[in-house]
Short mmCIF file of C-alpha atoms and ligand atoms in Angstrom, two decimals:
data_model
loop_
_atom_site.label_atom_id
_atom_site.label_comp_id
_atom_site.label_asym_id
_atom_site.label_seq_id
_atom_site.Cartn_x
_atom_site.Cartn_y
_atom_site.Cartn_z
CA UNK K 6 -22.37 -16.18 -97.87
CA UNK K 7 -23.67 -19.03 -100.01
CA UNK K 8 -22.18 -17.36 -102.84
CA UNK K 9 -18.70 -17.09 -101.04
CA UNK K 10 -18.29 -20.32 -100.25
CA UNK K 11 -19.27 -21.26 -104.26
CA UNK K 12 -16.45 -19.44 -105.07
CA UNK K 13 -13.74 -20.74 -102.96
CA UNK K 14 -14.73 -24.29 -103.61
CA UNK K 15 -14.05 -23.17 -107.47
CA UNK K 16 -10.51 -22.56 -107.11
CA UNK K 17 -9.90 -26.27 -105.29
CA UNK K 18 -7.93 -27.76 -107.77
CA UNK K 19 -4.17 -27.11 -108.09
CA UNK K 20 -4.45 -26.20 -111.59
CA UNK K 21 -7.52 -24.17 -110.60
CA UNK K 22 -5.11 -22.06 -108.53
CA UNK K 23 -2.53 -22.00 -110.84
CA UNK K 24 -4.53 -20.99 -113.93
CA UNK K 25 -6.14 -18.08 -111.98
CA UNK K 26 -3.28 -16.82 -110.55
CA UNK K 27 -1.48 -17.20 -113.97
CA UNK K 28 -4.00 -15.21 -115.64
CA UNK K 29 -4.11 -12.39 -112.95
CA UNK K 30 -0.50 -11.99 -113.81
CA UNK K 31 -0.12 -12.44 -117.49
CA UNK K 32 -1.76 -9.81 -119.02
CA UNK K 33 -0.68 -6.51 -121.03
CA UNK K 34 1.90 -5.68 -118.41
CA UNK K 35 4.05 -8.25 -120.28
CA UNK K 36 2.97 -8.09 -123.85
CA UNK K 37 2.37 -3.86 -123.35
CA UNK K 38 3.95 -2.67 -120.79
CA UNK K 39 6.95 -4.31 -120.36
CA UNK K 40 8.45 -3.79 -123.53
CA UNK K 41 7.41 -0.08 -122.75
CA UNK K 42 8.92 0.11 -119.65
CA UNK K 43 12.48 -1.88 -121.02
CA UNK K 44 12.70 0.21 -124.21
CA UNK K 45 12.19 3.65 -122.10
CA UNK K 46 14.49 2.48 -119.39
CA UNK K 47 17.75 1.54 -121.27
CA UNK K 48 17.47 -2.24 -122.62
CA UNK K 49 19.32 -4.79 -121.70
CA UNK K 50 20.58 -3.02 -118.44
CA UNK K 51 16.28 -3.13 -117.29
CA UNK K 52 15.82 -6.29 -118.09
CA UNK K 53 18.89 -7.36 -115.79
CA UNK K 54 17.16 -6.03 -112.79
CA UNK K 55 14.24 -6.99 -113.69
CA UNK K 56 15.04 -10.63 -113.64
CA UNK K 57 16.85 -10.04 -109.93
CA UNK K 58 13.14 -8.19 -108.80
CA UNK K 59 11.04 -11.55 -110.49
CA UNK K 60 13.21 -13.81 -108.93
CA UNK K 61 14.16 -12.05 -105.38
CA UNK K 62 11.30 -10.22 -104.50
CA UNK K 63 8.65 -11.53 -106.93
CA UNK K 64 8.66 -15.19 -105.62
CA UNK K 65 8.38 -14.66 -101.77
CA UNK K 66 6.15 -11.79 -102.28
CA UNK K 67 3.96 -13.96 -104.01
CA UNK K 68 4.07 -16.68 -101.21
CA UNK K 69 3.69 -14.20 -98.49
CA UNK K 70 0.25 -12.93 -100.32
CA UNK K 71 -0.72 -16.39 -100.83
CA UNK K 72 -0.36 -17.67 -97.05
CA UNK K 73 -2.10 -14.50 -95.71
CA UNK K 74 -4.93 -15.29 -98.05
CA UNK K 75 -5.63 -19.11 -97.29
CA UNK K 76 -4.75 -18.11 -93.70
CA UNK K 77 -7.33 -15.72 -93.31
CA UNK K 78 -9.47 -17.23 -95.79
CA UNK K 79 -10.82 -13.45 -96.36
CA UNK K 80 -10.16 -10.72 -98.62
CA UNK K 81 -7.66 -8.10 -98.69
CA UNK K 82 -8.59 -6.02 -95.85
CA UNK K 83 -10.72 -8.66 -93.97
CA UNK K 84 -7.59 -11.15 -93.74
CA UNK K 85 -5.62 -8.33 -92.31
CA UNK K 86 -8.19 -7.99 -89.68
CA UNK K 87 -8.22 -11.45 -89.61
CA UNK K 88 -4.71 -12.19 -88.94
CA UNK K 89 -3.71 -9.25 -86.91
CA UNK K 90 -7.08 -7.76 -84.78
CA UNK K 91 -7.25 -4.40 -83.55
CA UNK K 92 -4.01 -3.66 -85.14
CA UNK K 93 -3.58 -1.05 -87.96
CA UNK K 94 -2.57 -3.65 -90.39
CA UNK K 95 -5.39 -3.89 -92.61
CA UNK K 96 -4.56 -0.37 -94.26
CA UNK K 97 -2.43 -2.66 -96.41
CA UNK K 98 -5.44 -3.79 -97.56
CA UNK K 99 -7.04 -0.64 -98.13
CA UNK K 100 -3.56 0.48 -99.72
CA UNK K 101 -4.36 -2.62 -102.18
CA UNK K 102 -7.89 -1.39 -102.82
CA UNK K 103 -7.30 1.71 -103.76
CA UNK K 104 -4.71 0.80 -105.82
CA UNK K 105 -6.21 -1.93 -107.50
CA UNK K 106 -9.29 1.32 -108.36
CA UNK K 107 -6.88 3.18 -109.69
CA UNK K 108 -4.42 -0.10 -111.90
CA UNK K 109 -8.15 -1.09 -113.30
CA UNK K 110 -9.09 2.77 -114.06
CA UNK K 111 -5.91 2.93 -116.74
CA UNK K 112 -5.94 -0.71 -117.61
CA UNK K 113 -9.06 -0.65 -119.11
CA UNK K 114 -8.39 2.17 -121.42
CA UNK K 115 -5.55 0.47 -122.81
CA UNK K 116 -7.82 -3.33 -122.74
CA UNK K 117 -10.44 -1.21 -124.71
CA UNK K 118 -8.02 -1.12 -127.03
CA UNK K 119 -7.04 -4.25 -128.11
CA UNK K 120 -11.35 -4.73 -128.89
CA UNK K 121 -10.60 -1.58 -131.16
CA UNK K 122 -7.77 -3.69 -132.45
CA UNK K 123 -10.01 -6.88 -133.27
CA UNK K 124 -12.16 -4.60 -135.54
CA UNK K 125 -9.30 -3.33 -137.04
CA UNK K 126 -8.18 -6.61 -137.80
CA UNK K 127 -11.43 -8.16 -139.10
CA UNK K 128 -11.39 -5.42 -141.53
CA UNK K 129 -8.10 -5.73 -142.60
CA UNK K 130 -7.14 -2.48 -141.63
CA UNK K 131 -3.51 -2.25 -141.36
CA UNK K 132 -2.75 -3.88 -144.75
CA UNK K 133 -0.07 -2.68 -147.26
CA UNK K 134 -0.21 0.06 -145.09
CA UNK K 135 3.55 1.97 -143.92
CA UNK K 136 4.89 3.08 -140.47
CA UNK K 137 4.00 6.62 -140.96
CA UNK K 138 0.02 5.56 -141.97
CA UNK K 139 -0.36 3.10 -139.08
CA UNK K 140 1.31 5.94 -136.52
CA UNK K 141 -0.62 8.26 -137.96
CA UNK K 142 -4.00 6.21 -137.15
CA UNK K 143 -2.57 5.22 -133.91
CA UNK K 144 -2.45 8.76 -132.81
CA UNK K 145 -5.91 9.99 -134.37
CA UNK K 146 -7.81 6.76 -132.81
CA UNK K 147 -6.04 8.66 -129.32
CA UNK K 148 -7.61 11.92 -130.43
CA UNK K 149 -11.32 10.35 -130.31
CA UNK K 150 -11.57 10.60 -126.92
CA UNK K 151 -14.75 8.90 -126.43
CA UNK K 152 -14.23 6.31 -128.54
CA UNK K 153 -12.03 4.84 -125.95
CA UNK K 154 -14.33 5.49 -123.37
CA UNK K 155 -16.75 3.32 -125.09
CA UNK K 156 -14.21 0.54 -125.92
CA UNK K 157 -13.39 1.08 -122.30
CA UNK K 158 -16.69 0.73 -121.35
CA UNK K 159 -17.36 -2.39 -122.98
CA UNK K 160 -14.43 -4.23 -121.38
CA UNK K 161 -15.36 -3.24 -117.89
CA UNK K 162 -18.94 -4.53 -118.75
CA UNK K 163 -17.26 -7.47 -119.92
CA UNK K 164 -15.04 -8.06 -116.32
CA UNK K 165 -18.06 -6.67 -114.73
CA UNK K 166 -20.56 -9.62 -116.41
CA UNK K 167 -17.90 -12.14 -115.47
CA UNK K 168 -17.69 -11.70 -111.85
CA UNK K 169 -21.26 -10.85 -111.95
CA UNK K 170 -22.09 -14.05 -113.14
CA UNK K 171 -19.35 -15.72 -111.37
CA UNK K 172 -18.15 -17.69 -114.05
CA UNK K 173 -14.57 -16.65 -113.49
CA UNK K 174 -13.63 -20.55 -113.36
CA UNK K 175 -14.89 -21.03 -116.79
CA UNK K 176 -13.12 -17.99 -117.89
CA UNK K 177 -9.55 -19.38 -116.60
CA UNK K 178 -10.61 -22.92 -117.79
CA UNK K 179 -10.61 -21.42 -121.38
CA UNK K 180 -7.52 -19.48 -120.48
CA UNK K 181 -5.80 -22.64 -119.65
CA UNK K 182 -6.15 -23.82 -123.79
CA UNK K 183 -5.57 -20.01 -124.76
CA UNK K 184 -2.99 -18.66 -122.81
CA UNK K 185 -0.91 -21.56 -124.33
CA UNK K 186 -1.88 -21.03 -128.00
CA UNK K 187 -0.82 -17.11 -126.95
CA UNK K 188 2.80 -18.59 -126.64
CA UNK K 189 3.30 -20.63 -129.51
CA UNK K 190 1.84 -17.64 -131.47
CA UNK K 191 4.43 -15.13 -129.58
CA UNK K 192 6.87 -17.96 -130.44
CA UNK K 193 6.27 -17.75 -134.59
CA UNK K 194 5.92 -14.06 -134.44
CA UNK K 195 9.69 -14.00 -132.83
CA UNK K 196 10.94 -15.82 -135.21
CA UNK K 197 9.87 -14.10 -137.97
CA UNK K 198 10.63 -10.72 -136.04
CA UNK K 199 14.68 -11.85 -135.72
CA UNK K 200 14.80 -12.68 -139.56
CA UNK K 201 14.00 -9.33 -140.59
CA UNK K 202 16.94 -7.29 -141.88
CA UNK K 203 18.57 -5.16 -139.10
CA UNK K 204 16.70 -7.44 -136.29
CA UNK K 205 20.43 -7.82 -134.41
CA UNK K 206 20.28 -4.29 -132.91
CA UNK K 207 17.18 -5.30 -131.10
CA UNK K 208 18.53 -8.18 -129.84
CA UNK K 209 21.51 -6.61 -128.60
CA UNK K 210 19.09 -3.78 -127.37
CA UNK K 211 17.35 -6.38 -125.28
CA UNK K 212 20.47 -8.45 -124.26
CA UNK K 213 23.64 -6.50 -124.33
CA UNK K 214 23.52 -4.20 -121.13
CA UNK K 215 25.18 -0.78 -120.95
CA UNK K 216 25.67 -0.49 -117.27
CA UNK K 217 26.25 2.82 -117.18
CA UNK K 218 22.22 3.22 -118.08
CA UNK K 219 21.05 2.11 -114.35
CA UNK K 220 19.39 4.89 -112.61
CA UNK K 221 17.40 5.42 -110.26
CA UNK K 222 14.29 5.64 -112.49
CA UNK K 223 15.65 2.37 -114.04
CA UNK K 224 15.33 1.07 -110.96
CA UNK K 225 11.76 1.87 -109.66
CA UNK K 226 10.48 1.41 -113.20
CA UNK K 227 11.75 -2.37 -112.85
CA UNK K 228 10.51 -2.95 -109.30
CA UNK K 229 7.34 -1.76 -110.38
CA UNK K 230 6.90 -3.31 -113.35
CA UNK K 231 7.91 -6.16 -111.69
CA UNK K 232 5.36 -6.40 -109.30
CA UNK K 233 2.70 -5.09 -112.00
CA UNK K 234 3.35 -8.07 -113.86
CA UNK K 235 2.64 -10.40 -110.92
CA UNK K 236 -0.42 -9.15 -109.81
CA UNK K 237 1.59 -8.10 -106.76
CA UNK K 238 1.34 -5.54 -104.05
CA UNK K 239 -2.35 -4.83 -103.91
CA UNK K 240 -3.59 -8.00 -102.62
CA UNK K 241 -5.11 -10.16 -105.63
CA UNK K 242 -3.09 -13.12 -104.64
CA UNK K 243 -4.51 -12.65 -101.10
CA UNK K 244 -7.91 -12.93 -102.17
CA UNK K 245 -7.20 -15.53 -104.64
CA UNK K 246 -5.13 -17.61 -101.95
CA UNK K 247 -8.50 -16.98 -99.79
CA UNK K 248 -9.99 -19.77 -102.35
CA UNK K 249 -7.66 -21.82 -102.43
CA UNK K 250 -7.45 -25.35 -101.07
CA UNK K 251 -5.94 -26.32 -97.65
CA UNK K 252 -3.78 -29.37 -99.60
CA UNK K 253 -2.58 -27.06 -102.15
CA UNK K 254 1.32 -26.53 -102.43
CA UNK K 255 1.79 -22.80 -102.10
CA UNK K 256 5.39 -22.84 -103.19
CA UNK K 257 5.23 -24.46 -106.42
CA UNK K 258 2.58 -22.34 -107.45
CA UNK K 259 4.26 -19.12 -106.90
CA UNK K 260 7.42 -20.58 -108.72
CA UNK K 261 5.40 -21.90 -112.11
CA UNK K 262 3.46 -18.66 -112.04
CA UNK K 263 6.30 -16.11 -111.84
CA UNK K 264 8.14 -18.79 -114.63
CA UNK K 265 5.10 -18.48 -116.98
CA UNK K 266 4.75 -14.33 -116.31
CA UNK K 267 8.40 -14.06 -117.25
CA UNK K 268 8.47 -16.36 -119.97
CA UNK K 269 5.79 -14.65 -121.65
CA UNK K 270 7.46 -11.05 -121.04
CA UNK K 271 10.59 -12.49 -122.81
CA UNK K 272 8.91 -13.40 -125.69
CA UNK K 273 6.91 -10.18 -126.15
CA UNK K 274 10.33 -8.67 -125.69
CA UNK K 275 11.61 -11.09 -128.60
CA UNK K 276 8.47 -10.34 -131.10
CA UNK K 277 8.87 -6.44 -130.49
CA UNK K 278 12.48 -5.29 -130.45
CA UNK K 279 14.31 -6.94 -134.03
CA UNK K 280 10.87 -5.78 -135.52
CA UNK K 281 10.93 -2.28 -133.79
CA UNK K 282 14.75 -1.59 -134.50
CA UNK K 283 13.94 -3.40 -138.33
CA UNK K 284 10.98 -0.84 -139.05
CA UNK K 285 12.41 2.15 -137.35
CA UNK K 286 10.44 2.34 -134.43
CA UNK K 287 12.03 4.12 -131.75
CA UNK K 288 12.09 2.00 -128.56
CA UNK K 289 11.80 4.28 -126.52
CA UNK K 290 8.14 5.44 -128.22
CA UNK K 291 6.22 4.60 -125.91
CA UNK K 292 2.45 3.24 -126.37
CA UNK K 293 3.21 3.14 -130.22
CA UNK K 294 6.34 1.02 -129.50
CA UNK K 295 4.16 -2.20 -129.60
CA UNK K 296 0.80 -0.60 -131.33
CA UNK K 297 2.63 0.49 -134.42
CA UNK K 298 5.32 -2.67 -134.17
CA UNK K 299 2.88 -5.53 -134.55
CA UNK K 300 0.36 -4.32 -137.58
CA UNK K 301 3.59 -3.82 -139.17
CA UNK K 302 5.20 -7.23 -138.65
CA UNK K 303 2.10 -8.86 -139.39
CA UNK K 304 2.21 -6.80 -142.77
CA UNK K 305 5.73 -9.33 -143.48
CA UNK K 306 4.28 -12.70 -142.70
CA UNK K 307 2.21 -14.92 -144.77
CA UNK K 308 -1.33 -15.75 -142.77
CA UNK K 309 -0.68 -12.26 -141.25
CA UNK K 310 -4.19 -11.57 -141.74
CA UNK K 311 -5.47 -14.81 -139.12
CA UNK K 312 -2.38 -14.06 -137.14
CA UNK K 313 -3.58 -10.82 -136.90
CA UNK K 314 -7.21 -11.08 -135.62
CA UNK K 315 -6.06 -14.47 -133.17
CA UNK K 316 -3.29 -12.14 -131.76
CA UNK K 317 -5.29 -9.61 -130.62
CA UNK K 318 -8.26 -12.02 -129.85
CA UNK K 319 -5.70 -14.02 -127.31
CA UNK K 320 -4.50 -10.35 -126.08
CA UNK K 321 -8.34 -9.23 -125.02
CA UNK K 322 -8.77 -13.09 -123.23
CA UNK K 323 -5.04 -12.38 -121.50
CA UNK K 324 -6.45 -8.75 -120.61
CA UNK K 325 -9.59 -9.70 -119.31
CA UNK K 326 -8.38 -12.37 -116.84
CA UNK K 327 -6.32 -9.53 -115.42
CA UNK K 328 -8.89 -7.20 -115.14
CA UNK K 329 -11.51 -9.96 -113.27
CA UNK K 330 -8.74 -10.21 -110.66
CA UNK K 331 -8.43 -6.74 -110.29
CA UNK K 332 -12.10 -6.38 -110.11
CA UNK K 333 -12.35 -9.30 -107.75
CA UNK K 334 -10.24 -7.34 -105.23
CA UNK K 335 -12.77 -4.38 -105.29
CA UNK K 336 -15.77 -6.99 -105.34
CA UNK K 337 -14.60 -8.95 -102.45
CA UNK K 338 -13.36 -6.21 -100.32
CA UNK K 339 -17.24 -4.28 -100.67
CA UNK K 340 -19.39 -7.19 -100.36
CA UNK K 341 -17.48 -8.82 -97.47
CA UNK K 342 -16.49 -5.59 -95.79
CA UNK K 343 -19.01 -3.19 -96.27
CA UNK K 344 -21.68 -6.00 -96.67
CA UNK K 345 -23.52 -5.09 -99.74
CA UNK K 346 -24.41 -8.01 -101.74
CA UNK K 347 -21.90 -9.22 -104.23
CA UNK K 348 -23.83 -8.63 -107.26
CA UNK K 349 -24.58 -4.70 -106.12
CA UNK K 350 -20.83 -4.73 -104.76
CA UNK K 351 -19.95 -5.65 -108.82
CA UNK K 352 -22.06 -2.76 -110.20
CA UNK K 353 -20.71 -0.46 -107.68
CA UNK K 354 -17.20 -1.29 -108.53
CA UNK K 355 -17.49 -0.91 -112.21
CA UNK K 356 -19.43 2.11 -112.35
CA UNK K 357 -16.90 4.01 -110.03
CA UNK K 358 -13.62 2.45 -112.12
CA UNK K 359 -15.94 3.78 -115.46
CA UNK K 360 -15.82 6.94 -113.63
CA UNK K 361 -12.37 7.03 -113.27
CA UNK K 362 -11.16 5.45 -116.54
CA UNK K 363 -12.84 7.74 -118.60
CA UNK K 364 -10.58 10.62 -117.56
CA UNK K 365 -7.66 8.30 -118.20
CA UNK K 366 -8.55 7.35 -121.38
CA UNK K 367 -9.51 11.73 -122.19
CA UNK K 368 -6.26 12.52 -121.39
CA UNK K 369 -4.28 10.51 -124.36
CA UNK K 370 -5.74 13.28 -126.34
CA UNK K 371 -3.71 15.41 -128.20
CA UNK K 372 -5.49 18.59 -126.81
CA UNK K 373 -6.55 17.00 -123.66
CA UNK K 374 -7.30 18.93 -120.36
CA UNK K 375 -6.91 16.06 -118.11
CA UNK K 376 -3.22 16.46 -117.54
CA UNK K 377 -1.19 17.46 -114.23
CA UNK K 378 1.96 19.63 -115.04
CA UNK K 379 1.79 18.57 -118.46
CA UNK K 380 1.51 14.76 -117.61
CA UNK K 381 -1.61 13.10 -118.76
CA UNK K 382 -3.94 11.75 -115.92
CA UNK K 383 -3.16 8.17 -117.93
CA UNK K 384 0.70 8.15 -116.99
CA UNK K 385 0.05 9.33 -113.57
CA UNK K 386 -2.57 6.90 -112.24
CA UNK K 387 -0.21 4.34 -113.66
CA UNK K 388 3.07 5.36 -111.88
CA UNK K 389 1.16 5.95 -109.00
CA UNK K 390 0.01 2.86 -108.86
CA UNK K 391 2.77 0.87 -110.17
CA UNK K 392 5.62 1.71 -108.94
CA UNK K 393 4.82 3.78 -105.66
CA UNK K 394 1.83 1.64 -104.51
CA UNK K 395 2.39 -1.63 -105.27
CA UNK K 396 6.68 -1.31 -103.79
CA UNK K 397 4.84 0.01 -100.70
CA UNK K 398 2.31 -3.31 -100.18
CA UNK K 399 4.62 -5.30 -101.15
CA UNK K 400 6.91 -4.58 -98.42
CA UNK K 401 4.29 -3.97 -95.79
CA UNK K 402 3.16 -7.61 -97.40
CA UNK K 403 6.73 -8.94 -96.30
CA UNK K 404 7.50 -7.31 -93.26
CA UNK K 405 3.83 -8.21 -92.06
CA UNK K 406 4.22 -12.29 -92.82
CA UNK K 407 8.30 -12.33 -91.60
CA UNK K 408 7.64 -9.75 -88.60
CA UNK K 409 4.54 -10.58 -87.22
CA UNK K 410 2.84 -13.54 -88.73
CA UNK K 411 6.22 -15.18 -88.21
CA UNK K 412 8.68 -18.57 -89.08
CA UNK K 413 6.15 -20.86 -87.54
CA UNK K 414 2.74 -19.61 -88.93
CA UNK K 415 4.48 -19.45 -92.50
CA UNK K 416 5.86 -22.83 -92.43
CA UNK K 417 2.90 -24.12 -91.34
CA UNK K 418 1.34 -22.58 -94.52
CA UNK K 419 4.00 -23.36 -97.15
CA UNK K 420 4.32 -27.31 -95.90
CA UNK K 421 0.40 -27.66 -95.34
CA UNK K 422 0.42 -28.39 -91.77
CA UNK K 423 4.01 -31.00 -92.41
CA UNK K 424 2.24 -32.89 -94.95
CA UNK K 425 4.63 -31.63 -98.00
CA UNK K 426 7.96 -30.47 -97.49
CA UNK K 427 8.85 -27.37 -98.71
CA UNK K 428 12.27 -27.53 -98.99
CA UNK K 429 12.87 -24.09 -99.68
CA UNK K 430 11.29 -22.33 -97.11
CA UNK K 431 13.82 -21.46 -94.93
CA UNK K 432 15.90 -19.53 -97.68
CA UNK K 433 12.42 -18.41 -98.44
CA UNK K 434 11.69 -16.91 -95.32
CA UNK K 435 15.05 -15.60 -94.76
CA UNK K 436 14.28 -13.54 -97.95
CA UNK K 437 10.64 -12.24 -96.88
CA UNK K 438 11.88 -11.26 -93.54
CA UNK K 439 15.29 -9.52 -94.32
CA UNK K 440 16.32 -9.13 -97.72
CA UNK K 441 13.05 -8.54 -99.55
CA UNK K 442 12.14 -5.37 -97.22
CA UNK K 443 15.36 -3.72 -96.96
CA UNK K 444 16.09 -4.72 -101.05
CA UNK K 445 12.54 -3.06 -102.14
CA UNK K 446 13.16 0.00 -99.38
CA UNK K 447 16.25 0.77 -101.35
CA UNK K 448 15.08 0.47 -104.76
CA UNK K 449 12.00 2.45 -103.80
CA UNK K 450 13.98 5.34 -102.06
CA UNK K 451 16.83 5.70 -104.69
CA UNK K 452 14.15 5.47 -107.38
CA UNK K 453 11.93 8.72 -105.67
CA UNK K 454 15.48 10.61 -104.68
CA UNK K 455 15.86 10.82 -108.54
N1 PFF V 513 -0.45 -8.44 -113.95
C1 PFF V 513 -1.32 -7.87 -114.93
C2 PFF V 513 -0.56 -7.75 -116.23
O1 PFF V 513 0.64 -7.96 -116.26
O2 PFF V 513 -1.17 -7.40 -117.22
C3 PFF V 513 -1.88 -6.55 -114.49
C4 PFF V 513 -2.34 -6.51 -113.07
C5 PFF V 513 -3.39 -7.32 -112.67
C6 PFF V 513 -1.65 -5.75 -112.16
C7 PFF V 513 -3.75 -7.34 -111.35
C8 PFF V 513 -2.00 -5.76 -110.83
C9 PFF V 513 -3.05 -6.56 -110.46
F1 PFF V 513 -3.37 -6.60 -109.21
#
C-alpha cells in the first residue's frame, strides 16, 4: 500500500504525466510498425485514415482512459469496479489485461531485437555490406530461434528490473532528454533518406493516395495501429491516469501526447520510404522493410557508424518505456487485485509473458512449428491484439465514460472540479459518446466482414 501511494505521488508533475504517457505511446509501433502496417496497406491512402483515427478517436479515447483512471484512482480492472460496482464493467479491464499479456508477449521479441541490433552496431556489422547480405542476415538471425528468446529474455528482465525497482520515474526522466535527441536524429536521417536518387517514389508512396486502395483490411489495420500507437484500448492510460495529480489538465495532455506519437510516426515514415523505394526494398516487405532499410542508409551517410549504434540505442530506451507500461498494467492489476505483493506480482508477470514470447519469437523461423494455418503465432498474437482487442476496449472505454459515467462526471474530470476550463469538452464529449463508438463499430465490422 505504502508502495502504491510512492508511485502515484511520482507521476505528480504535469510533465511527469506527460513524459510517461509519451513514452507508453512512442515506441516501435511508430518507428516499426507503422511503416509496416502503411507500406502493407497501400501508402498514402493508410496514412489518410490514419490521421482521421489519431485525431477522432485517438484524442477522446485517450481522455476517456485518463478520467476513469484519476477517477478511480485504481488500476484497470479495480477502477471499473470502482466506478461502476456490481456491474459487469470491469471485463474491460480484464479485456485490457489480457491483451496487454499477449501486446508484451510479441513486443518483446521484436524489442530483443533492437539489443541484437546494438551489438551489431558496435561491431560494425552492416558495413560496405549490400541489400541482398544484410537480408540475408536478417533472415538467418530469424532462423536462430533461441537467440531471440534470449534477447527477448533480457529485455523483459530489463522492464521486469524497472518496475521491480520502481524506478520507472527515473526511466521517463531520461526519456524526457532522449526521446528528443530520437527526433532530431529521425530528422537528419530523413533528410539524407529524400536526397538519395529515386527517393520521390517514396514520398509520393507516403503522400499521394490512390483511393481506390481503401479496404476493409486498410481500415482495421489503421484503427488498430492507431490505437497501438497510443497505448490505447487496454487500459495503460487508466492506470497511468490512476497516478496522476488531481490539478493536472487532462486535455492538454492527451492532445501533446497524440501530437508527439504522430509526429514521430511521420518521421519514421520520412527516414524509411525514399530510402526503401531508393534501395529496392519492397514496401510492402514486411519486418525487413525497416530492418534491412536503416543498416543500409546508414551505409550512405558520413558518421553512419555513431548514428548507427545511438539509433538503435534511442530505439531500445523508446522500446523499453513501452514495455514498463505494458508491464505496469499486468503489475498493477495482480498486486492490487489479486493481492500478491508487487514485487512477486512483477516476477509473476514476466515469467508468464517469457512463457508466451518465446513461442512468438519460435515461430519467425523459417521451419517453425508454431504457426496456425500457416500464420506464425508472432502475426497472430499481434492482430489479435491490435486490431481486434484494443477496437473492442476502446469502444467499451467510450461508451462506458459517455453512457454511464456521463456529461457531468467527465466535465468534472477534464476542468478539475471548474478550476481550468476546458474549452473543448463539449465537442469532446459529443465525440466519446456518439461518434467515437458508432465510427470504431464500423471500422471494426467492415474490417472483420473482409
Ligand atoms: N504504443 C507502443 C508503441 O507504439 O510502440 C506500444 C504499446 C504500448 C501498445 C502499450 C499498447 C500498450 F498498451
Amino acid at each position: 500500500m505504502v508502495e502504491e501511494k510512492k508511485k502515484r505521488d511520482g507521476f505528480g508533475s504535469k510533465l511527469g504525466i506527460i513524459a510517461a504517457a509519451a513514452g507508453s505511446a512512442i515506441g516501435l509501433g511508430n518507428i516499426y510498425r507503422f511503416p509496416c502496417e502503411l507500406g502493407e496497406n497501400g501508402g498514402a491512402a493508410f496514412l489518410l485514415i490514419y490521421l482521421l483515427v489519431v485525431i477522432f478517436l485517438g484524442i477522446p479515447v485517450m481522455l476517456s482512459e485518463l478520467v476513469i483512471g484519476r477517477r478511480s484512482q485504481s488500476n484497470s480492472v479495480g477502477a471499473f469496479k470502482q466506478l461502476a460496482p456490481k456491474t459487469i464493467w470491469p471485463i474491460v479491464g480484464y479485456i485490457g489485461v489480457l491483451c496487454g499479456f499477449l501486446i508484451f508477449a510479441f513486443y518483446s521479441t521484436v524489442s530483443g531485437w533492437t539489443l541484437e541490433y546494438i551489438v551489431k552496431s558496435v561491431t560494425n556489422s552492416f558495413q560496405g555490406k549490400d541489400l541482398v547480405t544484410i537480408e540475408q542476415e536478417f533472415t538467418a538471425f530469424h532462423d536462430m530461434g533461441w537467440r531471440n528468446v534470449m534477447w527477448q529474455g533480457v529485455f523483459i528482465f530489463l522492464t521486469g528490473f524497472v518496475v521491480f525497482k520502481g524506478v520507472q520515474n527515473g526511466i521517463e526522466r531520461y526519456a524526457k532528454i532522449l526521446m528528443p535527441l530520437l527526433l532530431v536524429i529521425l530528422v537528419v536521417l530523413g533528410i539524407r533518406s529524400m536526397t538519395l536518387p529515386g527517393a520521390k517514389e517514396g514520398l509520393a508512396f507516403l503522400f499521394h493516395p490512390d483511393f481506390s486502395k481503401i479496404t476493409g483490411k486498410v481500415l482495421i489495420s489503421a484503427l488498430g495501429q492507431g490505437f497501438f500507437s497510443l497505448s490505447l484500448g487496454m487500459g495503460v492510460l487508466i492506470t497511468y491516469g490512476s497516478y496522476v495529480k488531481k490539478s493536472d489538465n487532462l486535455t492538454s495532455t492527451a492532445f501533446s501526447v497524440v501530437l508527439a506519437d504522430t509526429a514521430i510516426a511521420i518521421l519514421a515514415g520520412l527516414v524509411i520510404f525514399p530510402a526503401a523505394f531508393s534501395f529496392g526494398v519492397k514496401p510492402e516487405a514486411g519486418m525487413g522493410l525497416v530492418f534491412n532499410t536503416l543498416p543500409m542508409l546508414f551505409n550512405q551517410i558520413t558518421g553512419g557508424y555513431w548514428f548507427c549504434l545511438i539509433f538503435f540505442v534511442l530505439l531500445a530506451i523508446a522500446a523499453l518505456t513501452s514495455t514498463i507500461s505494458l508491464l505496469e498494467v499486468l503489475v498493477a492489476y495482480i498486486s492490487e487485485e489479486l493481492h500478491l505483493k508487487r514485487q512477486w506480482a512483477t516476477v509473476a508477470a514476466c515469467a508468464g509473458t517469457m512463457l508466451l514470447g518465446a513461442f512468438a519469437s519460435l515461430s519467425l523461423m523459417s521451419n517453425t512449428s508454431f504457426a496456425i494455418g500457416g500464420i506464425p503465432v508472432f502475426d497472430l498474437m499481434d492482430f489479435v491484439s491490435s486490431n481486434i482487442l484494443l477496437p473492442v476496449g476502446g469502444v467499451l472505454i467510450v461508451i462506458f465514460v459517455g453512457w454511464y459515467l456521463g456529461k457531468q462526471k467527465f466535465f468534472e474530470e477534464v476542468t478539475n472540479n471548474g478550476a481550468i476550463k476546458a474549452s473543448l469538452k463539449k465537442i469532446i464529449f459529443f465525440i466519446i459518446k456518439y461518434l467515437a463508438p458508432v465510427a470504431i463499430a464500423i471500422v471494426f465490422i467492415s474490417g472483420l466482414i473482409k
